[in-house]
mmCIF file of C-alpha atoms in Angstrom:
data_model
loop_
_atom_site.group_PDB
_atom_site.id
_atom_site.type_symbol
_atom_site.label_atom_id
_atom_site.label_comp_id
_atom_site.label_asym_id
_atom_site.label_seq_id
_atom_site.Cartn_x
_atom_site.Cartn_y
_atom_site.Cartn_z
ATOM 1 C CA GLU Y 13 45.044 214.019 144.977
ATOM 2 C CA ASP Y 14 44.933 211.531 147.606
ATOM 3 C CA GLN Y 15 48.394 210.581 148.932
ATOM 4 C CA VAL Y 16 50.061 208.648 151.661
ATOM 5 C CA THR Y 17 53.617 209.577 152.943
ATOM 6 C CA GLN Y 18 55.650 207.516 155.289
ATOM 7 C CA SER Y 19 58.723 208.497 157.332
ATOM 8 C CA PRO Y 20 61.377 207.792 157.887
ATOM 9 C CA GLU Y 21 62.309 205.919 154.646
ATOM 10 C CA ALA Y 22 64.551 203.663 156.448
ATOM 11 C CA LEU Y 23 65.174 203.218 160.257
ATOM 12 C CA ARG Y 24 67.893 201.428 162.359
ATOM 13 C CA LEU Y 25 67.357 200.645 166.080
ATOM 14 C CA GLN Y 26 69.405 198.652 168.617
ATOM 15 C CA GLU Y 27 67.427 196.089 170.420
ATOM 16 C CA GLY Y 28 65.104 197.626 172.986
ATOM 17 C CA GLU Y 29 65.447 200.976 171.377
ATOM 18 C CA SER Y 30 61.939 202.125 171.277
ATOM 19 C CA SER Y 31 60.986 204.324 168.701
ATOM 20 C CA SER Y 32 57.724 205.388 166.210
ATOM 21 C CA LEU Y 33 57.118 205.546 162.225
ATOM 22 C CA ASN Y 34 54.832 207.928 160.764
ATOM 23 C CA CYS Y 35 52.285 208.062 158.091
ATOM 24 C CA SER Y 36 50.536 211.085 157.207
ATOM 25 C CA TYR Y 37 47.619 211.078 154.804
ATOM 26 C CA THR Y 38 45.757 213.491 152.577
ATOM 27 C CA VAL Y 39 42.458 211.491 151.507
ATOM 28 C CA SER Y 40 38.628 212.988 151.683
ATOM 29 C CA GLY Y 41 36.739 210.989 153.718
ATOM 30 C CA LEU Y 42 38.596 208.272 155.578
ATOM 31 C CA ARG Y 43 37.385 205.221 155.684
ATOM 32 C CA GLY Y 44 40.153 203.164 157.519
ATOM 33 C CA LEU Y 45 43.897 203.468 157.948
ATOM 34 C CA PHE Y 46 45.612 199.941 157.832
ATOM 35 C CA TRP Y 47 49.146 199.009 158.910
ATOM 36 C CA TYR Y 48 50.953 196.015 157.331
ATOM 37 C CA ARG Y 49 54.344 194.205 157.872
ATOM 38 C CA GLN Y 50 56.136 193.124 154.639
ATOM 39 C CA ASP Y 51 59.250 190.720 155.050
ATOM 40 C CA PRO Y 52 61.278 190.229 152.149
ATOM 41 C CA GLY Y 53 60.041 187.806 149.425
ATOM 42 C CA LYS Y 54 56.694 187.831 151.185
ATOM 43 C CA GLY Y 55 53.289 189.520 150.740
ATOM 44 C CA PRO Y 56 52.122 192.482 153.353
ATOM 45 C CA GLU Y 57 51.159 190.575 156.729
ATOM 46 C CA PHE Y 58 47.896 192.584 158.004
ATOM 47 C CA LEU Y 59 48.300 194.267 161.565
ATOM 48 C CA PHE Y 60 45.876 196.908 162.190
ATOM 49 C CA THR Y 61 42.875 199.007 161.193
ATOM 50 C CA LEU Y 62 42.201 202.207 162.753
ATOM 51 C CA TYR Y 63 38.903 203.902 162.027
ATOM 52 C CA SER Y 64 38.289 207.110 163.839
ATOM 53 C CA ALA Y 65 40.784 210.032 165.046
ATOM 54 C CA GLY Y 66 41.729 209.062 168.918
ATOM 55 C CA GLU Y 67 41.704 205.360 168.231
ATOM 56 C CA GLU Y 68 44.580 203.091 169.379
ATOM 57 C CA LYS Y 69 45.389 199.217 168.711
ATOM 58 C CA GLU Y 70 47.998 197.157 170.672
ATOM 59 C CA LYS Y 71 49.567 193.871 169.620
ATOM 60 C CA GLU Y 72 52.559 192.651 171.499
ATOM 61 C CA ARG Y 73 55.600 195.614 171.081
ATOM 62 C CA LEU Y 74 53.543 197.241 168.302
ATOM 63 C CA LYS Y 75 51.011 200.051 169.162
ATOM 64 C CA ALA Y 76 49.230 202.017 166.226
ATOM 65 C CA THR Y 77 47.575 205.490 166.922
ATOM 66 C CA LEU Y 78 45.266 207.860 164.743
ATOM 67 C CA THR Y 79 44.988 211.389 164.563
ATOM 68 C CA LYS Y 80 42.989 213.401 161.711
ATOM 69 C CA LYS Y 81 46.267 214.034 159.436
ATOM 70 C CA GLU Y 82 48.344 211.097 160.449
ATOM 71 C CA SER Y 83 48.954 207.705 162.169
ATOM 72 C CA PHE Y 84 52.110 206.313 164.250
ATOM 73 C CA LEU Y 85 53.382 203.199 164.614
ATOM 74 C CA HIS Y 86 55.119 202.831 167.998
ATOM 75 C CA ILE Y 87 57.652 199.745 168.267
ATOM 76 C CA THR Y 88 58.395 199.385 172.258
ATOM 77 C CA ALA Y 89 61.857 197.458 172.903
ATOM 78 C CA PRO Y 90 62.118 196.090 169.566
ATOM 79 C CA LYS Y 91 63.835 192.667 169.101
ATOM 80 C CA PRO Y 92 65.580 191.545 165.749
ATOM 81 C CA GLU Y 93 62.500 189.509 164.292
ATOM 82 C CA ASP Y 94 60.541 193.013 164.348
ATOM 83 C CA SER Y 95 63.079 194.012 161.237
ATOM 84 C CA ALA Y 96 60.703 194.437 158.398
ATOM 85 C CA THR Y 97 59.258 196.604 155.851
ATOM 86 C CA TYR Y 98 56.144 198.722 157.931
ATOM 87 C CA LEU Y 99 53.521 199.739 155.132
ATOM 88 C CA CYS Y 100 50.826 202.147 155.825
ATOM 89 C CA ALA Y 101 47.552 202.484 153.584
ATOM 90 C CA VAL Y 102 44.263 203.901 153.553
ATOM 91 C CA VAL Y 103 40.640 203.896 152.158
ATOM 92 C CA PHE Y 104 38.462 206.658 151.590
ATOM 93 C CA SER Y 105 34.772 206.892 151.005
ATOM 94 C CA GLY Y 106 33.868 205.624 147.672
ATOM 95 C CA GLY Y 107 36.931 203.799 147.412
ATOM 96 C CA TYR Y 108 35.302 200.312 148.286
ATOM 97 C CA ASN Y 109 38.244 198.606 149.612
ATOM 98 C CA LYS Y 110 41.017 200.224 147.221
ATOM 99 C CA LEU Y 111 43.964 200.588 149.635
ATOM 100 C CA ILE Y 112 46.371 203.543 148.491
ATOM 101 C CA PHE Y 113 49.976 202.773 149.910
ATOM 102 C CA GLY Y 114 52.770 204.620 151.182
ATOM 103 C CA ALA Y 115 56.403 203.640 150.104
ATOM 104 C CA GLY Y 116 56.788 201.941 153.396
ATOM 105 C CA THR Y 117 59.360 202.375 156.501
ATOM 106 C CA ARG Y 118 62.266 199.517 156.162
ATOM 107 C CA LEU Y 119 63.257 198.932 159.769
ATOM 108 C CA ALA Y 120 66.488 197.056 160.915
ATOM 109 C CA VAL Y 121 66.746 195.925 164.571
ATOM 110 C CA HIS Y 122 70.189 194.869 165.506
ATOM 111 C CA PRO Y 123 71.037 193.081 168.399
ATOM 112 C CA ASP Z 24 42.640 177.723 157.242
ATOM 113 C CA ALA Z 25 44.098 178.392 154.286
ATOM 114 C CA GLY Z 26 45.204 182.300 153.204
ATOM 115 C CA VAL Z 27 45.302 183.639 150.059
ATOM 116 C CA THR Z 28 47.200 181.545 147.777
ATOM 117 C CA GLN Z 29 48.900 182.559 144.190
ATOM 118 C CA SER Z 30 50.347 180.762 141.390
ATOM 119 C CA PRO Z 31 52.945 180.520 140.115
ATOM 120 C CA THR Z 32 55.441 182.093 142.553
ATOM 121 C CA HIS Z 33 57.781 183.108 139.942
ATOM 122 C CA LEU Z 34 57.635 183.582 136.191
ATOM 123 C CA ILE Z 35 60.117 184.465 133.238
ATOM 124 C CA LYS Z 36 58.886 186.021 130.297
ATOM 125 C CA THR Z 37 59.550 187.774 126.866
ATOM 126 C CA ARG Z 38 58.745 191.061 125.876
ATOM 127 C CA GLY Z 39 55.393 191.095 123.695
ATOM 128 C CA GLN Z 40 54.157 188.036 125.656
ATOM 129 C CA GLN Z 41 51.313 187.390 127.680
ATOM 130 C CA VAL Z 42 50.537 185.898 131.005
ATOM 131 C CA THR Z 43 47.990 184.776 133.366
ATOM 132 C CA LEU Z 44 48.507 184.972 136.791
ATOM 133 C CA ARG Z 45 46.090 183.243 139.454
ATOM 134 C CA CYS Z 46 44.823 183.967 143.175
ATOM 135 C CA SER Z 47 42.415 181.968 145.391
ATOM 136 C CA PRO Z 48 41.125 183.880 148.002
ATOM 137 C CA LYS Z 49 41.029 183.353 152.029
ATOM 138 C CA SER Z 50 38.168 180.955 152.956
ATOM 139 C CA GLY Z 51 34.849 183.300 153.479
ATOM 140 C CA HIS Z 52 36.198 186.300 151.302
ATOM 141 C CA ASP Z 53 34.264 187.284 148.319
ATOM 142 C CA THR Z 54 36.121 190.080 147.125
ATOM 143 C CA VAL Z 55 39.844 189.974 145.400
ATOM 144 C CA SER Z 56 42.167 192.658 144.151
ATOM 145 C CA TRP Z 57 45.383 192.961 142.163
ATOM 146 C CA TYR Z 58 48.219 195.100 143.235
ATOM 147 C CA GLN Z 59 51.571 195.857 141.448
ATOM 148 C CA GLN Z 60 54.550 196.389 143.320
ATOM 149 C CA ALA Z 61 57.958 197.489 142.170
ATOM 150 C CA LEU Z 62 61.198 197.133 143.684
ATOM 151 C CA GLY Z 63 61.321 199.373 146.888
ATOM 152 C CA GLN Z 64 57.826 200.828 146.563
ATOM 153 C CA GLY Z 65 54.175 200.294 148.092
ATOM 154 C CA PRO Z 66 51.848 198.314 146.291
ATOM 155 C CA GLN Z 67 49.578 199.881 143.631
ATOM 156 C CA PHE Z 68 46.146 198.926 142.963
ATOM 157 C CA ILE Z 69 45.340 197.468 139.607
ATOM 158 C CA PHE Z 70 41.782 196.513 139.929
ATOM 159 C CA GLN Z 71 39.053 195.034 142.200
ATOM 160 C CA TYR Z 72 36.680 192.014 141.472
ATOM 161 C CA TYR Z 73 33.443 191.357 143.452
ATOM 162 C CA GLU Z 74 30.403 189.251 142.220
ATOM 163 C CA GLU Z 75 32.562 188.521 138.948
ATOM 164 C CA GLU Z 76 32.667 192.247 137.872
ATOM 165 C CA GLU Z 77 35.342 194.661 137.678
ATOM 166 C CA ARG Z 78 34.290 197.232 140.520
ATOM 167 C CA GLN Z 79 36.837 199.570 140.500
ATOM 168 C CA ARG Z 80 40.286 200.142 138.208
ATOM 169 C CA GLY Z 81 43.181 202.324 138.987
ATOM 170 C CA ASN Z 82 45.640 203.515 136.380
ATOM 171 C CA PHE Z 83 46.791 200.839 134.330
ATOM 172 C CA PRO Z 84 46.296 200.167 130.600
ATOM 173 C CA ASP Z 85 43.734 198.005 129.091
ATOM 174 C CA ARG Z 86 46.650 195.473 128.955
ATOM 175 C CA PHE Z 87 45.952 194.671 132.171
ATOM 176 C CA SER Z 88 42.718 192.726 132.463
ATOM 177 C CA GLY Z 89 41.234 190.244 134.723
ATOM 178 C CA HIS Z 90 38.483 187.768 135.686
ATOM 179 C CA GLN Z 91 36.658 186.474 139.004
ATOM 180 C CA PHE Z 92 34.808 183.142 138.849
ATOM 181 C CA PRO Z 93 32.100 181.677 140.592
ATOM 182 C CA ASN Z 94 33.905 180.220 143.477
ATOM 183 C CA TYR Z 95 35.654 183.814 143.777
ATOM 184 C CA SER Z 96 38.840 182.904 142.505
ATOM 185 C CA SER Z 97 40.556 185.363 140.532
ATOM 186 C CA GLU Z 98 43.088 185.734 137.454
ATOM 187 C CA LEU Z 99 45.190 188.575 136.366
ATOM 188 C CA ASN Z 100 46.162 188.666 132.478
ATOM 189 C CA VAL Z 101 48.897 190.880 131.097
ATOM 190 C CA ASN Z 102 49.056 191.215 127.211
ATOM 191 C CA ALA Z 103 51.872 192.666 125.337
ATOM 192 C CA LEU Z 104 54.226 192.492 128.151
ATOM 193 C CA LEU Z 105 56.711 195.307 128.624
ATOM 194 C CA LEU Z 106 60.337 195.166 130.539
ATOM 195 C CA GLY Z 107 58.283 197.605 132.913
ATOM 196 C CA ASP Z 108 55.842 195.337 133.820
ATOM 197 C CA SER Z 109 58.543 193.239 135.970
ATOM 198 C CA ALA Z 110 57.321 193.421 139.379
ATOM 199 C CA LEU Z 111 55.900 191.265 142.389
ATOM 200 C CA TYR Z 112 52.173 190.875 141.657
ATOM 201 C CA LEU Z 113 49.839 190.634 144.949
ATOM 202 C CA CYS Z 114 46.627 189.325 145.074
ATOM 203 C CA ALA Z 115 44.301 190.439 148.241
ATOM 204 C CA SER Z 116 41.022 189.349 149.302
ATOM 205 C CA SER Z 117 38.384 190.685 151.526
ATOM 206 C CA LEU Z 118 35.047 191.121 152.330
ATOM 207 C CA ALA Z 119 32.616 193.229 150.056
ATOM 208 C CA GLN Z 120 32.256 196.224 152.948
ATOM 209 C CA GLY Z 121 34.408 198.963 152.788
ATOM 210 C CA GLY Z 122 37.074 199.312 155.537
ATOM 211 C CA SER Z 123 37.317 195.441 155.762
ATOM 212 C CA PRO Z 124 40.952 194.567 156.038
ATOM 213 C CA LEU Z 125 42.433 193.191 152.906
ATOM 214 C CA HIS Z 126 44.551 189.831 153.296
ATOM 215 C CA PHE Z 127 47.794 189.502 150.723
ATOM 216 C CA GLY Z 128 48.645 186.373 149.132
ATOM 217 C CA ASN Z 129 52.707 185.860 148.679
ATOM 218 C CA GLY Z 130 52.744 187.266 145.199
ATOM 219 C CA THR Z 131 53.872 186.140 141.862
ATOM 220 C CA ARG Z 132 57.178 187.611 141.071
ATOM 221 C CA LEU Z 133 57.225 188.313 137.397
ATOM 222 C CA THR Z 134 60.376 189.211 135.526
ATOM 223 C CA VAL Z 135 60.057 190.120 131.635
ATOM 224 C CA THR Z 136 63.106 190.103 129.637
#
């Protein structure tokens, strides 16, 4: 069964304390892996798409990487405004654009 | 450039009633997908519409139905509401090719009492 697992479920960081979020997946024929940020009461906001193992994408303090079994979202020197839930999702071959989501990691960054 | 817009933002219904949620896709997008997000969970795929037809469907009962109009906007209908249908309903739009990123609206919060 196609599955996406994110860890940890929740993460508390001090401002400036770098860390990584994990997304592991079991799908047949990965077509793409997506990272989204979701603020309370809002819809997910698109961050990155990764298509093949070894690929990396960066945006401000965030960097996403992809291997054959998992993806990492690295957060460098986070600020309180980075607090949100980070969602990982995959699309597999034959799935058109059907996203399979993980449950997310709730990140809280304290000053 | 308007993103994905959904209406209404909040809705309260009684068990057994029917509800219709609406979505306008991001400009240039031709594919619309609907997701259900329970509190503390990731979004779950309901179905996807392309060229006014349902292209793919998730594990949701027939009480959930939809429609896509010629201008690419879409509706989600839920009949015979159950308490368990209370959730955030998200609409996402994209281009048709697989692997294109989905852009989400801010959702409709449905409460069934």
